[in-house]
Amino acid sequence: MTCKEQYENVCKDEFAGLHDKLDKMDEAIRGNGKPGIQVRLDRLEQDKLSRSKVVWFLLGIAGALLTRWVMR
């Protein structure tokens, strides 16, 4: 069996299957018109950052109110 025959008989279908799997993974990561993993992860990170800022803001208010109450 020559290399070309072996490619046609064995490798060609295997490579086609690998290309299909890679295309599906690429679509999952990039989204292809829908939010992909990259966009969803970025949204989660931005949401976490926003929540962190709100928590520190609320803790600052609570600390100020507690200080005011203690100083009375």
GROMACS .gro file of C-alpha atoms in nm:
model
   72
    1MET     CA    1   0.000   0.000   0.000
    2THR     CA    2   0.142   0.337  -0.097
    3CYS     CA    3   0.125   0.648   0.115
    4LYS     CA    4  -0.146   0.795  -0.108
    5GLU     CA    5  -0.359   0.482  -0.083
    6GLN     CA    6  -0.314   0.470   0.291
    7TYR     CA    7  -0.414   0.837   0.316
    8GLU     CA    8  -0.726   0.779   0.106
    9ASN     CA    9  -0.825   0.460   0.290
   10VAL     CA   10  -0.744   0.551   0.649
   11CYS     CA   11  -0.631   0.904   0.717
   12LYS     CA   12  -0.871   1.109   0.505
   13ASP     CA   13  -1.181   1.022   0.709
   14GLU     CA   14  -0.992   1.058   1.036
   15PHE     CA   15  -0.869   1.404   0.940
   16ALA     CA   16  -1.221   1.505   0.835
   17GLY     CA   17  -1.350   1.395   1.175
   18LEU     CA   18  -1.078   1.594   1.351
   19HIS     CA   19  -1.161   1.903   1.146
   20ASP     CA   20  -1.529   1.871   1.241
   21LYS     CA   21  -1.440   1.844   1.609
   22LEU     CA   22  -1.207   2.145   1.587
   23ASP     CA   23  -1.479   2.347   1.415
   24LYS     CA   24  -1.724   2.263   1.695
   25MET     CA   25  -1.470   2.361   1.961
   26ASP     CA   26  -1.395   2.687   1.778
   27GLU     CA   27  -1.768   2.763   1.760
   28ALA     CA   28  -1.807   2.695   2.132
   29ILE     CA   29  -1.518   2.926   2.219
   30ARG     CA   30  -1.596   3.211   1.979
   31GLY     CA   31  -1.972   3.179   1.963
   32ASN     CA   32  -2.038   3.213   1.588
   33GLY     CA   33  -2.312   3.474   1.635
   34LYS     CA   34  -2.405   3.360   1.987
   35PRO     CA   35  -2.221   3.436   2.310
   36GLY     CA   36  -1.928   3.197   2.318
   37ILE     CA   37  -1.717   3.089   2.612
   38GLN     CA   38  -1.491   3.395   2.575
   39VAL     CA   39  -1.781   3.640   2.597
   40ARG     CA   40  -1.952   3.452   2.879
   41LEU     CA   41  -1.631   3.435   3.083
   42ASP     CA   42  -1.568   3.806   3.029
   43ARG     CA   43  -1.923   3.884   3.146
   44LEU     CA   44  -1.871   3.676   3.460
   45GLU     CA   45  -1.543   3.853   3.536
   46GLN     CA   46  -1.700   4.197   3.485
   47ASP     CA   47  -1.995   4.101   3.706
   48LYS     CA   48  -1.759   3.984   3.980
   49LEU     CA   49  -1.567   4.312   3.960
   50SER     CA   50  -1.890   4.513   3.987
   51ARG     CA   51  -2.010   4.311   4.284
   52SER     CA   52  -1.676   4.357   4.456
   53LYS     CA   53  -1.700   4.735   4.420
   54VAL     CA   54  -2.054   4.735   4.559
   55VAL     CA   55  -1.950   4.523   4.857
   56TRP     CA   56  -1.660   4.759   4.941
   57PHE     CA   57  -1.893   5.059   4.903
   58LEU     CA   58  -2.146   4.905   5.142
   59LEU     CA   59  -1.873   4.813   5.390
   60GLY     CA   60  -1.749   5.173   5.378
   61ILE     CA   61  -2.097   5.304   5.453
   62ALA     CA   62  -2.139   5.053   5.737
   63GLY     CA   63  -1.801   5.154   5.880
   64ALA     CA   64  -1.890   5.523   5.862
   65LEU     CA   65  -2.225   5.464   6.031
   66LEU     CA   66  -2.066   5.251   6.300
   67THR     CA   67  -1.802   5.517   6.365
   68ARG     CA   68  -2.069   5.785   6.386
   69TRP     CA   69  -2.274   5.575   6.628
   70VAL     CA   70  -1.969   5.503   6.850
   71MET     CA   71  -1.867   5.871   6.859
   72ARG     CA   72  -2.204   5.983   7.001
   0.00000   0.00000   0.00000
